[in-house]
PDB file of C-alpha atoms in Angstrom:
ATOM      1  CA  UNK A   1      -0.063   0.063   0.072  1.00 43.00           C
ATOM      2  CA  UNK A   2       1.421   3.369  -1.101  1.00 47.00           C
ATOM      3  CA  UNK A   3       2.298   5.666   1.736  1.00 48.00           C
ATOM      4  CA  UNK A   4       1.501   9.527   1.570  1.00 45.00           C
ATOM      5  CA  UNK A   5       3.868  11.838   3.359  1.00 48.00           C
ATOM      6  CA  UNK A   6       2.595  13.647   6.351  1.00 49.00           C
ATOM      7  CA  UNK A   7       3.246  16.752   4.679  1.00 54.00           C
ATOM      8  CA  UNK A   8       3.242  17.855   1.134  1.00 66.00           C
ATOM      9  CA  UNK A   9       6.663  18.859  -0.006  1.00 76.00           C
ATOM     10  CA  UNK A  10       5.637  19.481  -3.621  1.00 76.00           C
ATOM     11  CA  UNK A  11       5.680  23.307  -3.573  1.00 81.00           C
ATOM     12  CA  UNK A  12       8.878  23.360  -1.618  1.00 86.00           C
ATOM     13  CA  UNK A  13      10.595  20.660  -3.843  1.00 87.00           C
ATOM     14  CA  UNK A  14       9.476  22.296  -6.958  1.00 86.00           C
ATOM     15  CA  UNK A  15      10.970  25.760  -5.867  1.00 88.00           C
ATOM     16  CA  UNK A  16      14.144  23.832  -5.622  1.00 90.00           C
ATOM     17  CA  UNK A  17      13.787  22.251  -8.869  1.00 92.00           C
ATOM     18  CA  UNK A  18      12.983  25.453 -10.753  1.00 91.00           C
ATOM     19  CA  UNK A  19      16.475  26.697  -9.932  1.00 93.00           C
ATOM     20  CA  UNK A  20      17.740  24.417 -12.772  1.00 93.00           C
ATOM     21  CA  UNK A  21      16.157  27.079 -15.332  1.00 92.00           C
ATOM     22  CA  UNK A  22      19.396  28.953 -14.721  1.00 92.00           C
ATOM     23  CA  UNK A  23      21.229  26.410 -16.700  1.00 91.00           C
ATOM     24  CA  UNK A  24      20.415  27.100 -20.416  1.00 91.00           C
ATOM     25  CA  UNK A  25      20.963  23.537 -21.251  1.00 92.00           C
ATOM     26  CA  UNK A  26      18.045  22.215 -19.067  1.00 94.00           C
ATOM     27  CA  UNK A  27      15.007  22.206 -21.326  1.00 94.00           C
ATOM     28  CA  UNK A  28      12.479  20.996 -18.944  1.00 95.00           C
ATOM     29  CA  UNK A  29      11.656  19.639 -15.277  1.00 95.00           C
ATOM     30  CA  UNK A  30       8.671  17.342 -14.636  1.00 95.00           C
ATOM     31  CA  UNK A  31       7.590  15.477 -11.491  1.00 92.00           C
ATOM     32  CA  UNK A  32       5.061  12.915 -10.383  1.00 91.00           C
ATOM     33  CA  UNK A  33       4.156  11.286  -7.105  1.00 86.00           C
ATOM     34  CA  UNK A  34       4.265   7.608  -7.793  1.00 85.00           C
ATOM     35  CA  UNK A  35       3.331   5.285  -5.112  1.00 85.00           C
ATOM     36  CA  UNK A  36       5.477   6.706  -2.148  1.00 84.00           C
ATOM     37  CA  UNK A  37       8.274   8.223  -4.444  1.00 90.00           C
ATOM     38  CA  UNK A  38       8.596  11.753  -5.878  1.00 92.00           C
ATOM     39  CA  UNK A  39       9.939  10.928  -9.350  1.00 94.00           C
ATOM     40  CA  UNK A  40      11.615  13.756 -11.172  1.00 95.00           C
ATOM     41  CA  UNK A  41      12.492  13.897 -14.822  1.00 95.00           C
ATOM     42  CA  UNK A  42      15.098  16.599 -15.969  1.00 96.00           C
ATOM     43  CA  UNK A  43      15.504  16.956 -19.958  1.00 95.00           C
ATOM     44  CA  UNK A  44      18.616  18.342 -20.833  1.00 95.00           C
ATOM     45  CA  UNK A  45      20.117  19.348 -24.440  1.00 91.00           C
ATOM     46  CA  UNK A  46      22.424  17.025 -26.218  1.00 83.00           C
ATOM     47  CA  UNK A  47      23.759  15.379 -22.915  1.00 80.00           C
ATOM     48  CA  UNK A  48      25.471  18.580 -21.832  1.00 85.00           C
ATOM     49  CA  UNK A  49      27.718  17.862 -18.968  1.00 91.00           C
ATOM     50  CA  UNK A  50      27.296  20.912 -17.140  1.00 92.00           C
ATOM     51  CA  UNK A  51      23.581  20.544 -17.044  1.00 93.00           C
ATOM     52  CA  UNK A  52      24.056  16.907 -15.894  1.00 94.00           C
ATOM     53  CA  UNK A  53      26.314  18.131 -13.278  1.00 94.00           C
ATOM     54  CA  UNK A  54      23.847  20.757 -12.252  1.00 94.00           C
ATOM     55  CA  UNK A  55      21.221  18.060 -11.972  1.00 95.00           C
ATOM     56  CA  UNK A  56      23.205  15.797  -9.867  1.00 95.00           C
ATOM     57  CA  UNK A  57      23.904  18.500  -7.549  1.00 95.00           C
ATOM     58  CA  UNK A  58      20.423  19.514  -7.062  1.00 94.00           C
ATOM     59  CA  UNK A  59      19.433  15.791  -6.556  1.00 95.00           C
ATOM     60  CA  UNK A  60      21.891  15.536  -3.688  1.00 96.00           C
ATOM     61  CA  UNK A  61      20.766  18.842  -2.187  1.00 95.00           C
ATOM     62  CA  UNK A  62      17.058  17.970  -2.474  1.00 94.00           C
ATOM     63  CA  UNK A  63      17.607  14.689  -1.027  1.00 94.00           C
ATOM     64  CA  UNK A  64      19.486  16.077   1.856  1.00 94.00           C
ATOM     65  CA  UNK A  65      16.962  18.808   2.564  1.00 92.00           C
ATOM     66  CA  UNK A  66      14.031  16.563   2.367  1.00 90.00           C
ATOM     67  CA  UNK A  67      15.374  13.202   4.005  1.00 92.00           C
ATOM     68  CA  UNK A  68      11.865  11.792   4.710  1.00 87.00           C
ATOM     69  CA  UNK A  69      11.024  11.796   0.972  1.00 89.00           C
ATOM     70  CA  UNK A  70      12.015   9.126  -1.307  1.00 92.00           C
ATOM     71  CA  UNK A  71      13.258  10.503  -4.852  1.00 94.00           C
ATOM     72  CA  UNK A  72      13.875   8.870  -8.077  1.00 95.00           C
ATOM     73  CA  UNK A  73      15.697  11.353 -10.522  1.00 96.00           C
ATOM     74  CA  UNK A  74      15.988  10.798 -14.184  1.00 95.00           C
ATOM     75  CA  UNK A  75      18.298  12.863 -16.245  1.00 95.00           C
ATOM     76  CA  UNK A  76      17.144  12.578 -20.006  1.00 94.00           C
ATOM     77  CA  UNK A  77      19.311  13.633 -22.795  1.00 93.00           C
ATOM     78  CA  UNK A  78      17.107  14.931 -25.460  1.00 92.00           C
ATOM     79  CA  UNK A  79      18.116  14.429 -29.081  1.00 90.00           C
ATOM     80  CA  UNK A  80      17.539  17.312 -31.254  1.00 87.00           C
ATOM     81  CA  UNK A  81      13.796  17.541 -32.079  1.00 87.00           C
ATOM     82  CA  UNK A  82      12.640  15.679 -29.274  1.00 88.00           C
ATOM     83  CA  UNK A  83      10.924  16.866 -26.106  1.00 89.00           C
ATOM     84  CA  UNK A  84      10.648  15.637 -22.600  1.00 90.00           C
ATOM     85  CA  UNK A  85       6.995  14.868 -23.206  1.00 88.00           C
ATOM     86  CA  UNK A  86       8.349  11.992 -25.696  1.00 90.00           C
ATOM     87  CA  UNK A  87       9.794  10.303 -22.681  1.00 89.00           C
ATOM     88  CA  UNK A  88       7.410  11.185 -19.776  1.00 90.00           C
ATOM     89  CA  UNK A  89       3.701  10.790 -19.645  1.00 82.00           C
ATOM     90  CA  UNK A  90       1.111  12.025 -16.839  1.00 87.00           C
ATOM     91  CA  UNK A  91       3.692  14.219 -14.923  1.00 90.00           C
ATOM     92  CA  UNK A  92       3.302  17.626 -13.870  1.00 90.00           C
ATOM     93  CA  UNK A  93       5.532  20.354 -15.194  1.00 91.00           C
ATOM     94  CA  UNK A  94       8.007  22.348 -13.015  1.00 91.00           C
ATOM     95  CA  UNK A  95       9.024  24.289 -15.976  1.00 92.00           C
ATOM     96  CA  UNK A  96       9.378  24.078 -19.655  1.00 92.00           C
ATOM     97  CA  UNK A  97      11.358  26.166 -21.937  1.00 89.00           C
ATOM     98  CA  UNK A  98       9.512  27.729 -24.924  1.00 76.00           C
ATOM     99  CA  UNK A  99       6.247  27.004 -23.138  1.00 59.00           C
TER     100      UNK A  99
END
């Protein structure tokens, strides 16, 4: 049976995730509660190493800041012409460039 957190960290976590917008190679960030896990998808351009490092740093920071929340982060290198929506369904947008 899925467990629901005793508090809703969605707004707080989303505020942290939106900081990735500062990296121009991060195209989009989406999330979804799946069972008892906060799943995050981060779409980056052309497997950009600085965007990947920024995503991993944020993953560590968010996991430390919210130790009672189980996270599952996915960094998706988006080939040209693809969007994160091609890989993620039924998730909520934190931000999407060009949207």
